[in-house]
PDB file of C-alpha atoms in Angstrom:
ATOM      1  CA  UNK A   1     -68.611  54.433 -38.541  1.00  0.00           C
ATOM      2  CA  UNK A   2     -69.059  50.810 -36.384  1.00  0.00           C
ATOM      3  CA  UNK A   3     -72.033  49.120 -38.093  1.00  0.00           C
ATOM      4  CA  UNK A   4     -74.195  47.218 -34.987  1.00  0.00           C
ATOM      5  CA  UNK A   5     -76.232  43.930 -35.744  1.00  0.00           C
ATOM      6  CA  UNK A   6     -78.990  44.499 -37.918  1.00  0.00           C
ATOM      7  CA  UNK A   7     -82.902  44.289 -36.270  1.00  0.00           C
ATOM      8  CA  UNK A   8     -85.865  43.020 -37.909  1.00  0.00           C
ATOM      9  CA  UNK A   9     -88.392  46.299 -37.648  1.00  0.00           C
ATOM     10  CA  UNK A  10     -91.096  46.670 -40.278  1.00  0.00           C
ATOM     11  CA  UNK A  11     -90.569  49.918 -42.502  1.00  0.00           C
ATOM     12  CA  UNK A  12     -94.614  50.408 -41.478  1.00  0.00           C
ATOM     13  CA  UNK A  13     -93.462  50.991 -37.850  1.00  0.00           C
ATOM     14  CA  UNK A  14     -90.627  52.886 -38.234  1.00  0.00           C
ATOM     15  CA  UNK A  15     -89.352  54.680 -41.480  1.00  0.00           C
ATOM     16  CA  UNK A  16     -85.948  56.527 -40.374  1.00  0.00           C
ATOM     17  CA  UNK A  17     -84.523  57.292 -37.121  1.00  0.00           C
ATOM     18  CA  UNK A  18     -81.880  59.676 -36.508  1.00  0.00           C
ATOM     19  CA  UNK A  19     -80.733  61.237 -32.812  1.00  0.00           C
ATOM     20  CA  UNK A  20     -77.765  62.289 -30.777  1.00  0.00           C
ATOM     21  CA  UNK A  21     -77.043  60.840 -27.290  1.00  0.00           C
ATOM     22  CA  UNK A  22     -74.338  61.778 -24.957  1.00  0.00           C
ATOM     23  CA  UNK A  23     -73.963  58.468 -22.758  1.00  0.00           C
ATOM     24  CA  UNK A  24     -74.054  54.693 -23.559  1.00  0.00           C
ATOM     25  CA  UNK A  25     -76.846  54.556 -21.085  1.00  0.00           C
ATOM     26  CA  UNK A  26     -78.921  57.425 -22.754  1.00  0.00           C
ATOM     27  CA  UNK A  27     -78.459  55.053 -25.949  1.00  0.00           C
ATOM     28  CA  UNK A  28     -79.915  51.872 -23.852  1.00  0.00           C
ATOM     29  CA  UNK A  29     -82.654  53.624 -22.549  1.00  0.00           C
ATOM     30  CA  UNK A  30     -83.437  55.516 -25.881  1.00  0.00           C
ATOM     31  CA  UNK A  31     -83.290  52.241 -28.215  1.00  0.00           C
ATOM     32  CA  UNK A  32     -85.737  50.299 -25.274  1.00  0.00           C
ATOM     33  CA  UNK A  33     -88.645  52.556 -25.837  1.00  0.00           C
ATOM     34  CA  UNK A  34     -91.769  50.874 -26.858  1.00  0.00           C
ATOM     35  CA  UNK A  35     -91.645  52.556 -30.613  1.00  0.00           C
ATOM     36  CA  UNK A  36     -88.868  50.532 -31.367  1.00  0.00           C
ATOM     37  CA  UNK A  37     -89.932  47.309 -30.307  1.00  0.00           C
ATOM     38  CA  UNK A  38     -86.978  45.630 -30.128  1.00  0.00           C
ATOM     39  CA  UNK A  39     -83.661  45.166 -27.792  1.00  0.00           C
ATOM     40  CA  UNK A  40     -80.499  45.999 -29.550  1.00  0.00           C
ATOM     41  CA  UNK A  41     -77.085  45.338 -27.911  1.00  0.00           C
ATOM     42  CA  UNK A  42     -74.886  47.952 -29.112  1.00  0.00           C
ATOM     43  CA  UNK A  43     -71.354  45.940 -27.746  1.00  0.00           C
ATOM     44  CA  UNK A  44     -70.338  49.420 -25.558  1.00  0.00           C
ATOM     45  CA  UNK A  45     -67.326  48.837 -23.310  1.00  0.00           C
ATOM     46  CA  UNK A  46     -68.090  49.284 -19.531  1.00  0.00           C
ATOM     47  CA  UNK A  47     -66.527  53.065 -19.963  1.00  0.00           C
ATOM     48  CA  UNK A  48     -69.449  54.936 -22.040  1.00  0.00           C
ATOM     49  CA  UNK A  49     -68.007  56.977 -24.737  1.00  0.00           C
ATOM     50  CA  UNK A  50     -68.434  60.941 -24.869  1.00  0.00           C
ATOM     51  CA  UNK A  51     -70.403  61.221 -27.604  1.00  0.00           C
ATOM     52  CA  UNK A  52     -72.322  59.037 -29.436  1.00  0.00           C
ATOM     53  CA  UNK A  53     -74.544  58.971 -33.185  1.00  0.00           C
ATOM     54  CA  UNK A  54     -76.997  56.726 -33.718  1.00  0.00           C
ATOM     55  CA  UNK A  55     -78.540  56.431 -36.925  1.00  0.00           C
ATOM     56  CA  UNK A  56     -81.010  54.006 -38.865  1.00  0.00           C
ATOM     57  CA  UNK A  57     -80.919  53.527 -42.620  1.00  0.00           C
ATOM     58  CA  UNK A  58     -82.912  51.414 -45.276  1.00  0.00           C
ATOM     59  CA  UNK A  59     -80.984  49.777 -48.516  1.00  0.00           C
ATOM     60  CA  UNK A  60     -84.189  49.292 -49.942  1.00  0.00           C
ATOM     61  CA  UNK A  61     -88.048  49.200 -48.954  1.00  0.00           C
ATOM     62  CA  UNK A  62     -88.150  45.667 -48.183  1.00  0.00           C
ATOM     63  CA  UNK A  63     -84.981  45.498 -46.365  1.00  0.00           C
ATOM     64  CA  UNK A  64     -84.398  45.451 -42.861  1.00  0.00           C
ATOM     65  CA  UNK A  65     -82.990  48.704 -41.087  1.00  0.00           C
ATOM     66  CA  UNK A  66     -79.214  48.685 -40.307  1.00  0.00           C
ATOM     67  CA  UNK A  67     -78.416  50.264 -37.219  1.00  0.00           C
ATOM     68  CA  UNK A  68     -74.899  52.711 -37.172  1.00  0.00           C
ATOM     69  CA  UNK A  69     -73.183  53.423 -34.254  1.00  0.00           C
ATOM     70  CA  UNK A  70     -70.365  56.464 -34.530  1.00  0.00           C
ATOM     71  CA  UNK A  71     -68.395  57.472 -31.581  1.00  0.00           C
ATOM     72  CA  UNK A  72     -66.911  60.801 -31.389  1.00  0.00           C
ATOM     73  CA  UNK A  73     -63.582  61.400 -28.881  1.00  0.00           C
ATOM     74  CA  UNK A  74     -61.707  64.811 -28.527  1.00  0.00           C
ATOM     75  CA  UNK A  75     -58.825  62.901 -30.510  1.00  0.00           C
ATOM     76  CA  UNK A  76     -60.240  64.756 -33.494  1.00  0.00           C
ATOM     77  CA  UNK A  77     -59.586  67.971 -32.029  1.00  0.00           C
ATOM     78  CA  UNK A  78     -55.594  67.528 -32.273  1.00  0.00           C
ATOM     79  CA  UNK A  79     -53.442  66.871 -34.722  1.00  0.00           C
ATOM     80  CA  UNK A  80     -49.659  66.940 -33.891  1.00  0.00           C
ATOM     81  CA  UNK A  81     -46.625  67.175 -36.155  1.00  0.00           C
ATOM     82  CA  UNK A  82     -45.615  63.819 -37.771  1.00  0.00           C
ATOM     83  CA  UNK A  83     -48.245  61.930 -35.987  1.00  0.00           C
ATOM     84  CA  UNK A  84     -46.605  62.364 -32.582  1.00  0.00           C
ATOM     85  CA  UNK A  85     -48.703  61.384 -29.344  1.00  0.00           C
ATOM     86  CA  UNK A  86     -50.413  64.590 -27.501  1.00  0.00           C
ATOM     87  CA  UNK A  87     -49.225  64.978 -24.213  1.00  0.00           C
ATOM     88  CA  UNK A  88     -51.709  64.764 -21.422  1.00  0.00           C
ATOM     89  CA  UNK A  89     -52.144  68.369 -20.689  1.00  0.00           C
ATOM     90  CA  UNK A  90     -52.436  68.361 -24.871  1.00  0.00           C
ATOM     91  CA  UNK A  91     -55.489  65.945 -24.345  1.00  0.00           C
ATOM     92  CA  UNK A  92     -57.230  68.114 -21.640  1.00  0.00           C
ATOM     93  CA  UNK A  93     -57.260  71.234 -23.931  1.00  0.00           C
ATOM     94  CA  UNK A  94     -58.437  68.857 -26.688  1.00  0.00           C
ATOM     95  CA  UNK A  95     -61.186  67.739 -24.514  1.00  0.00           C
ATOM     96  CA  UNK A  96     -62.300  71.308 -23.413  1.00  0.00           C
ATOM     97  CA  UNK A  97     -62.715  72.151 -26.779  1.00  0.00           C
ATOM     98  CA  UNK A  98     -64.501  69.069 -28.016  1.00  0.00           C
ATOM     99  CA  UNK A  99     -66.466  69.857 -24.546  1.00  0.00           C
ATOM    100  CA  UNK A 100     -67.578  73.304 -25.844  1.00  0.00           C
ATOM    101  CA  UNK A 101     -68.256  72.162 -29.210  1.00  0.00           C
ATOM    102  CA  UNK A 102     -70.952  69.784 -28.153  1.00  0.00           C
ATOM    103  CA  UNK A 103     -72.344  71.825 -25.072  1.00  0.00           C
ATOM    104  CA  UNK A 104     -71.570  75.736 -26.038  1.00  0.00           C
ATOM    105  CA  UNK A 105     -74.713  76.484 -28.398  1.00  0.00           C
ATOM    106  CA  UNK A 106     -72.950  79.776 -29.515  1.00  0.00           C
ATOM    107  CA  UNK A 107     -69.379  77.908 -30.309  1.00  0.00           C
ATOM    108  CA  UNK A 108     -70.838  74.687 -31.577  1.00  0.00           C
ATOM    109  CA  UNK A 109     -70.962  75.677 -35.294  1.00  0.00           C
ATOM    110  CA  UNK A 110     -67.427  77.264 -35.804  1.00  0.00           C
ATOM    111  CA  UNK A 111     -65.672  75.033 -33.408  1.00  0.00           C
ATOM    112  CA  UNK A 112     -66.991  72.192 -35.431  1.00  0.00           C
ATOM    113  CA  UNK A 113     -64.099  71.839 -38.247  1.00  0.00           C
ATOM    114  CA  UNK A 114     -61.501  73.283 -35.830  1.00  0.00           C
ATOM    115  CA  UNK A 115     -58.630  71.625 -34.010  1.00  0.00           C
ATOM    116  CA  UNK A 116     -55.415  72.171 -32.843  1.00  0.00           C
ATOM    117  CA  UNK A 117     -51.386  71.234 -33.302  1.00  0.00           C
ATOM    118  CA  UNK A 118     -50.210  71.230 -29.235  1.00  0.00           C
ATOM    119  CA  UNK A 119     -50.667  73.147 -25.911  1.00  0.00           C
ATOM    120  CA  UNK A 120     -48.145  73.924 -23.281  1.00  0.00           C
ATOM    121  CA  UNK A 121     -47.950  75.767 -20.206  1.00  0.00           C
ATOM    122  CA  UNK A 122     -45.594  78.618 -19.515  1.00  0.00           C
ATOM    123  CA  UNK A 123     -44.849  80.483 -15.924  1.00  0.00           C
ATOM    124  CA  UNK A 124     -45.784  83.621 -15.436  1.00  0.00           C
ATOM    125  CA  UNK A 125     -44.548  86.202 -12.691  1.00  0.00           C
ATOM    126  CA  UNK A 126     -46.729  85.724  -9.096  1.00  0.00           C
ATOM    127  CA  UNK A 127     -46.582  81.277  -9.620  1.00  0.00           C
ATOM    128  CA  UNK A 128     -49.276  81.872 -12.347  1.00  0.00           C
ATOM    129  CA  UNK A 129     -49.203  79.708 -15.596  1.00  0.00           C
ATOM    130  CA  UNK A 130     -50.475  80.689 -18.801  1.00  0.00           C
ATOM    131  CA  UNK A 131     -51.597  78.358 -21.448  1.00  0.00           C
ATOM    132  CA  UNK A 132     -50.164  78.734 -24.958  1.00  0.00           C
ATOM    133  CA  UNK A 133     -52.243  76.629 -27.586  1.00  0.00           C
ATOM    134  CA  UNK A 134     -50.847  76.411 -31.089  1.00  0.00           C
ATOM    135  CA  UNK A 135     -53.767  75.993 -33.914  1.00  0.00           C
ATOM    136  CA  UNK A 136     -53.234  75.461 -37.521  1.00  0.00           C
ATOM    137  CA  UNK A 137     -51.971  78.665 -39.351  1.00  0.00           C
ATOM    138  CA  UNK A 138     -54.241  77.594 -42.504  1.00  0.00           C
ATOM    139  CA  UNK A 139     -57.160  78.056 -39.306  1.00  0.00           C
ATOM    140  CA  UNK A 140     -56.119  81.428 -38.101  1.00  0.00           C
ATOM    141  CA  UNK A 141     -58.626  83.650 -39.611  1.00  0.00           C
ATOM    142  CA  UNK A 142     -61.510  81.085 -38.418  1.00  0.00           C
ATOM    143  CA  UNK A 143     -60.027  81.122 -35.059  1.00  0.00           C
ATOM    144  CA  UNK A 144     -59.574  84.910 -34.985  1.00  0.00           C
ATOM    145  CA  UNK A 145     -63.327  85.428 -35.625  1.00  0.00           C
ATOM    146  CA  UNK A 146     -64.271  83.314 -32.177  1.00  0.00           C
ATOM    147  CA  UNK A 147     -60.955  84.467 -30.343  1.00  0.00           C
ATOM    148  CA  UNK A 148     -62.979  86.583 -27.371  1.00  0.00           C
ATOM    149  CA  UNK A 149     -65.544  84.022 -26.836  1.00  0.00           C
ATOM    150  CA  UNK A 150     -63.348  80.986 -27.173  1.00  0.00           C
ATOM    151  CA  UNK A 151     -60.461  82.097 -25.147  1.00  0.00           C
ATOM    152  CA  UNK A 152     -63.146  83.215 -22.311  1.00  0.00           C
ATOM    153  CA  UNK A 153     -64.612  79.788 -21.977  1.00  0.00           C
ATOM    154  CA  UNK A 154     -61.275  78.290 -22.384  1.00  0.00           C
ATOM    155  CA  UNK A 155     -60.327  80.333 -19.281  1.00  0.00           C
ATOM    156  CA  UNK A 156     -63.193  79.391 -17.372  1.00  0.00           C
ATOM    157  CA  UNK A 157     -62.490  75.804 -17.788  1.00  0.00           C
ATOM    158  CA  UNK A 158     -58.517  76.399 -16.520  1.00  0.00           C
ATOM    159  CA  UNK A 159     -59.143  78.451 -14.108  1.00  0.00           C
ATOM    160  CA  UNK A 160     -56.852  81.282 -12.836  1.00  0.00           C
ATOM    161  CA  UNK A 161     -54.675  80.607 -16.152  1.00  0.00           C
ATOM    162  CA  UNK A 162     -54.510  83.001 -19.028  1.00  0.00           C
ATOM    163  CA  UNK A 163     -55.338  81.431 -22.620  1.00  0.00           C
ATOM    164  CA  UNK A 164     -53.381  82.529 -25.591  1.00  0.00           C
ATOM    165  CA  UNK A 165     -53.864  80.949 -28.865  1.00  0.00           C
ATOM    166  CA  UNK A 166     -50.794  81.298 -31.661  1.00  0.00           C
ATOM    167  CA  UNK A 167     -50.815  80.285 -35.209  1.00  0.00           C
ATOM    168  CA  UNK A 168     -47.996  77.142 -35.920  1.00  0.00           C
ATOM    169  CA  UNK A 169     -45.336  78.958 -37.961  1.00  0.00           C
ATOM    170  CA  UNK A 170     -41.952  77.258 -39.471  1.00  0.00           C
ATOM    171  CA  UNK A 171     -38.709  79.016 -39.506  1.00  0.00           C
ATOM    172  CA  UNK A 172     -36.836  78.403 -42.731  1.00  0.00           C
ATOM    173  CA  UNK A 173     -33.152  78.982 -42.601  1.00  0.00           C
ATOM    174  CA  UNK A 174     -31.487  80.915 -45.146  1.00  0.00           C
ATOM    175  CA  UNK A 175     -30.308  79.517 -48.264  1.00  0.00           C
ATOM    176  CA  UNK A 176     -26.846  78.656 -48.807  1.00  0.00           C
ATOM    177  CA  UNK A 177     -24.424  80.935 -50.862  1.00  0.00           C
ATOM    178  CA  UNK A 178     -24.542  80.402 -54.444  1.00  0.00           C
ATOM    179  CA  UNK A 179     -28.063  78.650 -54.102  1.00  0.00           C
ATOM    180  CA  UNK A 180     -30.567  79.671 -56.189  1.00  0.00           C
ATOM    181  CA  UNK A 181     -33.268  78.555 -53.627  1.00  0.00           C
ATOM    182  CA  UNK A 182     -35.153  81.547 -52.192  1.00  0.00           C
ATOM    183  CA  UNK A 183     -36.510  81.642 -48.917  1.00  0.00           C
ATOM    184  CA  UNK A 184     -40.265  83.424 -48.249  1.00  0.00           C
ATOM    185  CA  UNK A 185     -40.046  86.555 -46.226  1.00  0.00           C
ATOM    186  CA  UNK A 186     -42.811  85.411 -44.021  1.00  0.00           C
ATOM    187  CA  UNK A 187     -40.510  82.007 -42.917  1.00  0.00           C
ATOM    188  CA  UNK A 188     -37.635  84.731 -41.675  1.00  0.00           C
ATOM    189  CA  UNK A 189     -36.906  84.482 -37.859  1.00  0.00           C
ATOM    190  CA  UNK A 190     -37.962  88.537 -38.070  1.00  0.00           C
ATOM    191  CA  UNK A 191     -41.174  87.908 -39.519  1.00  0.00           C
ATOM    192  CA  UNK A 192     -42.136  84.778 -37.777  1.00  0.00           C
ATOM    193  CA  UNK A 193     -41.423  86.478 -34.331  1.00  0.00           C
ATOM    194  CA  UNK A 194     -43.324  89.547 -35.314  1.00  0.00           C
ATOM    195  CA  UNK A 195     -46.040  87.615 -36.474  1.00  0.00           C
ATOM    196  CA  UNK A 196     -46.106  85.679 -33.564  1.00  0.00           C
ATOM    197  CA  UNK A 197     -46.021  88.897 -31.275  1.00  0.00           C
ATOM    198  CA  UNK A 198     -49.568  89.920 -32.909  1.00  0.00           C
ATOM    199  CA  UNK A 199     -50.869  86.321 -32.333  1.00  0.00           C
ATOM    200  CA  UNK A 200     -49.915  86.828 -28.267  1.00  0.00           C
ATOM    201  CA  UNK A 201     -51.733  90.036 -28.106  1.00  0.00           C
ATOM    202  CA  UNK A 202     -54.883  89.396 -29.760  1.00  0.00           C
ATOM    203  CA  UNK A 203     -57.861  90.414 -29.900  1.00  0.00           C
ATOM    204  CA  UNK A 204     -55.568  93.923 -29.166  1.00  0.00           C
ATOM    205  CA  UNK A 205     -53.943  95.126 -32.281  1.00  0.00           C
ATOM    206  CA  UNK A 206     -50.225  97.036 -31.732  1.00  0.00           C
ATOM    207  CA  UNK A 207     -50.508 100.660 -32.353  1.00  0.00           C
ATOM    208  CA  UNK A 208     -46.566 101.436 -31.687  1.00  0.00           C
ATOM    209  CA  UNK A 209     -43.330 100.068 -30.688  1.00  0.00           C
ATOM    210  CA  UNK A 210     -40.175 101.651 -28.492  1.00  0.00           C
ATOM    211  CA  UNK A 211     -36.652  99.897 -28.150  1.00  0.00           C
ATOM    212  CA  UNK A 212     -34.873 101.085 -24.993  1.00  0.00           C
ATOM    213  CA  UNK A 213     -30.989 100.123 -24.552  1.00  0.00           C
ATOM    214  CA  UNK A 214     -29.484  99.530 -21.225  1.00  0.00           C
ATOM    215  CA  UNK A 215     -26.209 100.219 -20.052  1.00  0.00           C
ATOM    216  CA  UNK A 216     -25.033  96.457 -20.489  1.00  0.00           C
ATOM    217  CA  UNK A 217     -26.018  96.146 -24.108  1.00  0.00           C
ATOM    218  CA  UNK A 218     -29.228  94.349 -23.773  1.00  0.00           C
ATOM    219  CA  UNK A 219     -32.368  95.737 -25.221  1.00  0.00           C
ATOM    220  CA  UNK A 220     -35.617  95.513 -24.114  1.00  0.00           C
ATOM    221  CA  UNK A 221     -39.012  96.285 -26.261  1.00  0.00           C
ATOM    222  CA  UNK A 222     -42.077  98.481 -25.338  1.00  0.00           C
ATOM    223  CA  UNK A 223     -45.416  97.626 -27.309  1.00  0.00           C
ATOM    224  CA  UNK A 224     -48.135  99.890 -27.079  1.00  0.00           C
ATOM    225  CA  UNK A 225     -51.806  98.023 -27.444  1.00  0.00           C
ATOM    226  CA  UNK A 226     -54.823  99.528 -28.670  1.00  0.00           C
ATOM    227  CA  UNK A 227     -56.772 100.644 -25.818  1.00  0.00           C
ATOM    228  CA  UNK A 228     -60.262  99.470 -27.545  1.00  0.00           C
ATOM    229  CA  UNK A 229     -59.542  95.798 -26.499  1.00  0.00           C
ATOM    230  CA  UNK A 230     -58.225  97.164 -22.670  1.00  0.00           C
ATOM    231  CA  UNK A 231     -60.884  95.139 -21.243  1.00  0.00           C
ATOM    232  CA  UNK A 232     -60.155  91.927 -22.724  1.00  0.00           C
ATOM    233  CA  UNK A 233     -55.931  92.038 -22.586  1.00  0.00           C
ATOM    234  CA  UNK A 234     -55.110  94.131 -19.461  1.00  0.00           C
ATOM    235  CA  UNK A 235     -55.453  91.331 -16.818  1.00  0.00           C
ATOM    236  CA  UNK A 236     -52.838  89.265 -18.968  1.00  0.00           C
ATOM    237  CA  UNK A 237     -50.023  91.678 -20.093  1.00  0.00           C
ATOM    238  CA  UNK A 238     -47.678  90.052 -17.588  1.00  0.00           C
ATOM    239  CA  UNK A 239     -48.741  86.546 -19.339  1.00  0.00           C
ATOM    240  CA  UNK A 240     -47.860  88.203 -22.603  1.00  0.00           C
ATOM    241  CA  UNK A 241     -44.471  89.116 -21.736  1.00  0.00           C
ATOM    242  CA  UNK A 242     -43.788  85.481 -20.383  1.00  0.00           C
ATOM    243  CA  UNK A 243     -45.129  84.034 -23.074  1.00  0.00           C
ATOM    244  CA  UNK A 244     -43.382  85.777 -26.141  1.00  0.00           C
ATOM    245  CA  UNK A 245     -40.105  85.486 -23.839  1.00  0.00           C
ATOM    246  CA  UNK A 246     -40.273  81.833 -23.851  1.00  0.00           C
ATOM    247  CA  UNK A 247     -41.424  81.480 -27.635  1.00  0.00           C
ATOM    248  CA  UNK A 248     -38.586  83.966 -28.899  1.00  0.00           C
ATOM    249  CA  UNK A 249     -36.021  84.723 -26.164  1.00  0.00           C
ATOM    250  CA  UNK A 250     -36.666  88.324 -26.225  1.00  0.00           C
ATOM    251  CA  UNK A 251     -37.833  90.664 -23.679  1.00  0.00           C
ATOM    252  CA  UNK A 252     -40.909  92.995 -24.325  1.00  0.00           C
ATOM    253  CA  UNK A 253     -43.051  94.958 -21.945  1.00  0.00           C
ATOM    254  CA  UNK A 254     -46.937  95.835 -22.956  1.00  0.00           C
ATOM    255  CA  UNK A 255     -48.461  98.827 -22.369  1.00  0.00           C
ATOM    256  CA  UNK A 256     -51.376 101.450 -23.745  1.00  0.00           C
ATOM    257  CA  UNK A 257     -50.690 104.723 -24.854  1.00  0.00           C
ATOM    258  CA  UNK A 258     -51.096 107.870 -22.386  1.00  0.00           C
ATOM    259  CA  UNK A 259     -53.971 109.716 -23.817  1.00  0.00           C
ATOM    260  CA  UNK A 260     -54.560 113.085 -22.742  1.00  0.00           C
ATOM    261  CA  UNK A 261     -57.345 114.054 -20.598  1.00  0.00           C
TER     262      UNK A 261
END
């Protein structure tokens, strides 16, 4: 939090003030109100910050008020492993989530403590692209609660691209022979790929799987999804296949069970 210069307002004229402004110009306009009876230079750069919070506090009844200015940016919406710098595309995804937090009343409170780890684009059939957003594993349940609403809004911002949220998981190598160390089952290759598959098709649930072996020895898996979420997932089945192939190297076809009339 940055502290601006102290200004001499009497306690009688202004006991406290707290407001949110969305640009430096709005801050300047608000501070120029006659009720404040003061001119304060907040020292903003030529480019106004995307979000500014301004507060006035008093250390004691007889003291002059102290102005506090806190600027928020989209950087708080992404945290990469080992402090790596985000790519331009990752910054655009973080900015989109940041904007939703500040403009979408339906998602504002839920997005307050959420952030992402990374984001990439994956090629899909028909010259289309899917946006894959990796979110922290410990926040996966919080993201799942707002999955449908968040994906819908992000797909509006990334027009023409399907958005898929996946929890960040790490695969641990098998321990060396003779080692007493044990590897958690959730960190095995098989377990991570299974969990990843469930993330890819969210909010739909997997109700069945079938593996088909080709003549050349390769195999392809058919995954059947719960028809209850058909409206939220049917349009992105090709994206599901492309993304899962990119992440796991496995070919999967997604379908819905055939129901008898």
